[in-house]
């Protein structure tokens, strides 16, 4: 079991989940060792139900026997508990910190639902609308990157930060959607800053080991989709 300063660190999650990737990247950035407890999709372990009785969802970080839930809350917790290790994940400036949190909420509440809505669309009209919303969101995030990065390589500046983690965890699923639809969402003409950012993010040592391969993620999605169709047909 991984322990830091004599305190065990465990993470309940599953490799395809973008939400689980967030604390994994944060722990890697801080150089914190941890035990990864893989959950099976569709099956909730007793430890998960005990650790997150409210939402009953992954990820859950267990530090010194205490559970912390919700991906971006976990990221913030990691940044605060291991503040002396590695670079800061959240900006020090209160305004910058608020700005990063604002865009992180936008990504989860508005942008990602549009992306996932493409595969769930029942009609071509609904699909086209979701695609348009994804492009509109990426345009806004291109502008946000220009403002937040202040001319540097990441939303967080010189290193991966809070907003990088919030958006970067979805890059695998964005690539899967691109392969499924034949649509290039991150385009060098429309969003050149995000294209460069995405390449740097995926190449970072904190990310490389936890970013799923596109083909592997696509196969997982196909299996999951088949299960949902079979269940709805009953």
mmCIF file of C-alpha atoms in Angstrom, residues 49-210:
data_model
loop_
_atom_site.group_PDB
_atom_site.id
_atom_site.type_symbol
_atom_site.label_atom_id
_atom_site.label_comp_id
_atom_site.label_asym_id
_atom_site.label_seq_id
_atom_site.Cartn_x
_atom_site.Cartn_y
_atom_site.Cartn_z
ATOM 1 C CA UNK A 49 -20.534 2.651 -1.019
ATOM 2 C CA UNK A 50 -19.012 3.141 2.417
ATOM 3 C CA UNK A 51 -16.662 5.916 1.270
ATOM 4 C CA UNK A 52 -19.176 7.854 -0.841
ATOM 5 C CA UNK A 53 -22.656 7.031 0.510
ATOM 6 C CA UNK A 54 -24.189 10.215 -0.920
ATOM 7 C CA UNK A 55 -23.339 9.977 -4.652
ATOM 8 C CA UNK A 56 -21.974 6.409 -4.707
ATOM 9 C CA UNK A 57 -19.599 7.436 -7.504
ATOM 10 C CA UNK A 58 -15.907 7.413 -8.319
ATOM 11 C CA UNK A 59 -13.410 8.900 -7.805
ATOM 12 C CA UNK A 60 -12.847 8.735 -4.073
ATOM 13 C CA UNK A 61 -9.518 9.595 -2.486
ATOM 14 C CA UNK A 62 -8.869 7.926 0.857
ATOM 15 C CA UNK A 63 -6.143 9.684 2.821
ATOM 16 C CA UNK A 64 -5.252 8.416 6.280
ATOM 17 C CA UNK A 65 -8.574 6.564 6.356
ATOM 18 C CA UNK A 66 -10.658 9.639 5.477
ATOM 19 C CA UNK A 67 -12.596 9.736 2.170
ATOM 20 C CA UNK A 68 -12.702 12.815 -0.089
ATOM 21 C CA UNK A 69 -15.195 12.820 -2.983
ATOM 22 C CA UNK A 70 -15.808 14.724 -6.230
ATOM 23 C CA UNK A 71 -12.928 15.017 -8.691
ATOM 24 C CA UNK A 72 -12.116 18.743 -8.587
ATOM 25 C CA UNK A 73 -12.590 18.884 -4.813
ATOM 26 C CA UNK A 74 -10.057 16.071 -4.578
ATOM 27 C CA UNK A 75 -7.651 17.994 -6.843
ATOM 28 C CA UNK A 76 -7.916 21.040 -4.584
ATOM 29 C CA UNK A 77 -7.418 18.852 -1.501
ATOM 30 C CA UNK A 78 -4.269 17.340 -3.001
ATOM 31 C CA UNK A 79 -2.935 20.797 -3.806
ATOM 32 C CA UNK A 80 -3.519 22.009 -0.235
ATOM 33 C CA UNK A 81 -2.362 18.923 1.675
ATOM 34 C CA UNK A 82 0.831 18.515 -0.343
ATOM 35 C CA UNK A 83 1.430 22.226 -0.908
ATOM 36 C CA UNK A 84 5.152 21.828 -0.240
ATOM 37 C CA UNK A 85 5.521 19.218 -2.989
ATOM 38 C CA UNK A 86 5.786 20.165 -6.651
ATOM 39 C CA UNK A 87 4.219 23.244 -8.230
ATOM 40 C CA UNK A 88 0.952 24.749 -7.019
ATOM 41 C CA UNK A 89 -2.073 23.475 -8.934
ATOM 42 C CA UNK A 90 -4.401 26.369 -8.135
ATOM 43 C CA UNK A 91 -3.225 29.941 -8.818
ATOM 44 C CA UNK A 92 -2.085 31.978 -5.815
ATOM 45 C CA UNK A 93 -3.917 35.124 -6.930
ATOM 46 C CA UNK A 94 -7.568 35.119 -5.706
ATOM 47 C CA UNK A 95 -8.934 36.494 -8.999
ATOM 48 C CA UNK A 96 -6.999 33.990 -11.106
ATOM 49 C CA UNK A 97 -8.117 31.206 -8.785
ATOM 50 C CA UNK A 98 -11.768 32.264 -9.170
ATOM 51 C CA UNK A 99 -11.353 32.445 -12.954
ATOM 52 C CA UNK A 100 -9.944 28.921 -13.141
ATOM 53 C CA UNK A 101 -12.775 27.591 -10.985
ATOM 54 C CA UNK A 102 -15.366 29.370 -13.141
ATOM 55 C CA UNK A 103 -14.109 27.769 -16.349
ATOM 56 C CA UNK A 104 -13.784 24.364 -14.677
ATOM 57 C CA UNK A 105 -17.483 24.530 -13.747
ATOM 58 C CA UNK A 106 -18.344 25.640 -17.299
ATOM 59 C CA UNK A 107 -16.483 22.656 -18.738
ATOM 60 C CA UNK A 108 -18.354 20.168 -16.543
ATOM 61 C CA UNK A 109 -21.777 21.825 -16.699
ATOM 62 C CA UNK A 110 -21.893 22.988 -20.313
ATOM 63 C CA UNK A 111 -19.095 21.792 -22.569
ATOM 64 C CA UNK A 112 -18.693 18.108 -21.709
ATOM 65 C CA UNK A 113 -22.469 17.424 -21.715
ATOM 66 C CA UNK A 114 -22.481 18.758 -25.295
ATOM 67 C CA UNK A 115 -19.609 16.449 -26.236
ATOM 68 C CA UNK A 116 -21.240 13.384 -24.707
ATOM 69 C CA UNK A 117 -24.546 14.460 -26.236
ATOM 70 C CA UNK A 118 -23.185 13.774 -29.719
ATOM 71 C CA UNK A 119 -23.120 10.012 -29.169
ATOM 72 C CA UNK A 120 -26.457 10.066 -27.353
ATOM 73 C CA UNK A 121 -28.296 12.086 -30.016
ATOM 74 C CA UNK A 122 -31.371 10.294 -31.389
ATOM 75 C CA UNK A 123 -31.664 12.433 -34.537
ATOM 76 C CA UNK A 124 -29.259 14.056 -36.987
ATOM 77 C CA UNK A 125 -30.652 17.441 -35.966
ATOM 78 C CA UNK A 126 -29.848 16.826 -32.296
ATOM 79 C CA UNK A 127 -26.394 15.577 -33.221
ATOM 80 C CA UNK A 128 -25.698 18.651 -35.348
ATOM 81 C CA UNK A 129 -26.809 20.901 -32.506
ATOM 82 C CA UNK A 130 -24.483 19.141 -30.043
ATOM 83 C CA UNK A 131 -21.572 19.421 -32.495
ATOM 84 C CA UNK A 132 -22.224 23.141 -32.879
ATOM 85 C CA UNK A 133 -22.248 23.563 -29.082
ATOM 86 C CA UNK A 134 -18.917 21.734 -28.762
ATOM 87 C CA UNK A 135 -17.312 24.036 -31.339
ATOM 88 C CA UNK A 136 -18.799 27.120 -29.655
ATOM 89 C CA UNK A 137 -17.446 25.957 -26.296
ATOM 90 C CA UNK A 138 -13.973 25.335 -27.702
ATOM 91 C CA UNK A 139 -13.947 28.855 -29.122
ATOM 92 C CA UNK A 140 -14.696 30.222 -25.653
ATOM 93 C CA UNK A 141 -12.021 27.989 -24.120
ATOM 94 C CA UNK A 142 -9.495 29.172 -26.725
ATOM 95 C CA UNK A 143 -10.140 32.716 -25.502
ATOM 96 C CA UNK A 144 -9.941 31.560 -21.882
ATOM 97 C CA UNK A 145 -6.591 29.906 -22.561
ATOM 98 C CA UNK A 146 -5.175 33.109 -23.997
ATOM 99 C CA UNK A 147 -6.245 35.001 -20.886
ATOM 100 C CA UNK A 148 -5.355 32.407 -18.239
ATOM 101 C CA UNK A 149 -2.040 31.198 -19.687
ATOM 102 C CA UNK A 150 -0.619 34.728 -20.017
ATOM 103 C CA UNK A 151 1.440 33.670 -23.005
ATOM 104 C CA UNK A 152 2.765 30.464 -21.443
ATOM 105 C CA UNK A 153 2.243 26.794 -22.270
ATOM 106 C CA UNK A 154 -0.617 25.869 -19.956
ATOM 107 C CA UNK A 155 -3.755 27.386 -18.455
ATOM 108 C CA UNK A 156 -1.756 27.271 -15.213
ATOM 109 C CA UNK A 157 1.229 29.076 -16.751
ATOM 110 C CA UNK A 158 4.528 27.213 -16.958
ATOM 111 C CA UNK A 159 3.091 24.000 -15.517
ATOM 112 C CA UNK A 160 -0.157 22.052 -15.553
ATOM 113 C CA UNK A 161 -2.700 23.608 -13.216
ATOM 114 C CA UNK A 162 -6.292 23.309 -12.047
ATOM 115 C CA UNK A 163 -7.969 24.281 -15.318
ATOM 116 C CA UNK A 164 -5.561 22.179 -17.377
ATOM 117 C CA UNK A 165 -6.643 19.142 -15.371
ATOM 118 C CA UNK A 166 -10.339 20.072 -15.633
ATOM 119 C CA UNK A 167 -10.273 20.186 -19.445
ATOM 120 C CA UNK A 168 -7.361 17.872 -20.218
ATOM 121 C CA UNK A 169 -9.020 14.847 -18.644
ATOM 122 C CA UNK A 170 -11.561 14.913 -21.511
ATOM 123 C CA UNK A 171 -9.019 14.864 -24.354
ATOM 124 C CA UNK A 172 -9.187 11.074 -24.658
ATOM 125 C CA UNK A 173 -12.959 11.150 -25.082
ATOM 126 C CA UNK A 174 -12.673 14.103 -27.470
ATOM 127 C CA UNK A 175 -10.369 12.007 -29.689
ATOM 128 C CA UNK A 176 -12.812 9.087 -29.537
ATOM 129 C CA UNK A 177 -15.635 11.392 -30.642
ATOM 130 C CA UNK A 178 -13.475 12.716 -33.474
ATOM 131 C CA UNK A 179 -12.850 9.160 -34.732
ATOM 132 C CA UNK A 180 -16.515 8.235 -34.434
ATOM 133 C CA UNK A 181 -17.822 11.307 -36.274
ATOM 134 C CA UNK A 182 -14.946 12.141 -38.599
ATOM 135 C CA UNK A 183 -15.070 15.708 -37.259
ATOM 136 C CA UNK A 184 -11.855 17.454 -36.198
ATOM 137 C CA UNK A 185 -12.826 19.468 -33.138
ATOM 138 C CA UNK A 186 -9.377 20.758 -32.181
ATOM 139 C CA UNK A 187 -8.464 22.500 -35.401
ATOM 140 C CA UNK A 188 -5.223 24.413 -35.967
ATOM 141 C CA UNK A 189 -7.064 27.162 -37.834
ATOM 142 C CA UNK A 190 -9.951 27.593 -35.383
ATOM 143 C CA UNK A 191 -8.263 26.813 -32.058
ATOM 144 C CA UNK A 192 -4.472 26.911 -32.569
ATOM 145 C CA UNK A 193 -3.736 27.648 -28.915
ATOM 146 C CA UNK A 194 -5.744 24.662 -27.686
ATOM 147 C CA UNK A 195 -4.134 22.385 -30.276
ATOM 148 C CA UNK A 196 -0.654 23.227 -28.988
ATOM 149 C CA UNK A 197 -1.826 23.033 -25.396
ATOM 150 C CA UNK A 198 -3.370 19.590 -25.917
ATOM 151 C CA UNK A 199 -0.116 18.222 -27.332
ATOM 152 C CA UNK A 200 1.906 19.596 -24.419
ATOM 153 C CA UNK A 201 -0.611 18.321 -21.877
ATOM 154 C CA UNK A 202 -0.662 14.746 -23.218
ATOM 155 C CA UNK A 203 3.144 14.687 -23.442
ATOM 156 C CA UNK A 204 3.636 15.685 -19.800
ATOM 157 C CA UNK A 205 5.058 13.003 -17.509
ATOM 158 C CA UNK A 206 2.184 13.481 -15.037
ATOM 159 C CA UNK A 207 -0.339 12.669 -17.779
ATOM 160 C CA UNK A 208 1.266 10.109 -20.106
ATOM 161 C CA UNK A 209 0.785 7.145 -17.789
ATOM 162 C CA UNK A 210 -2.905 7.797 -17.089
#
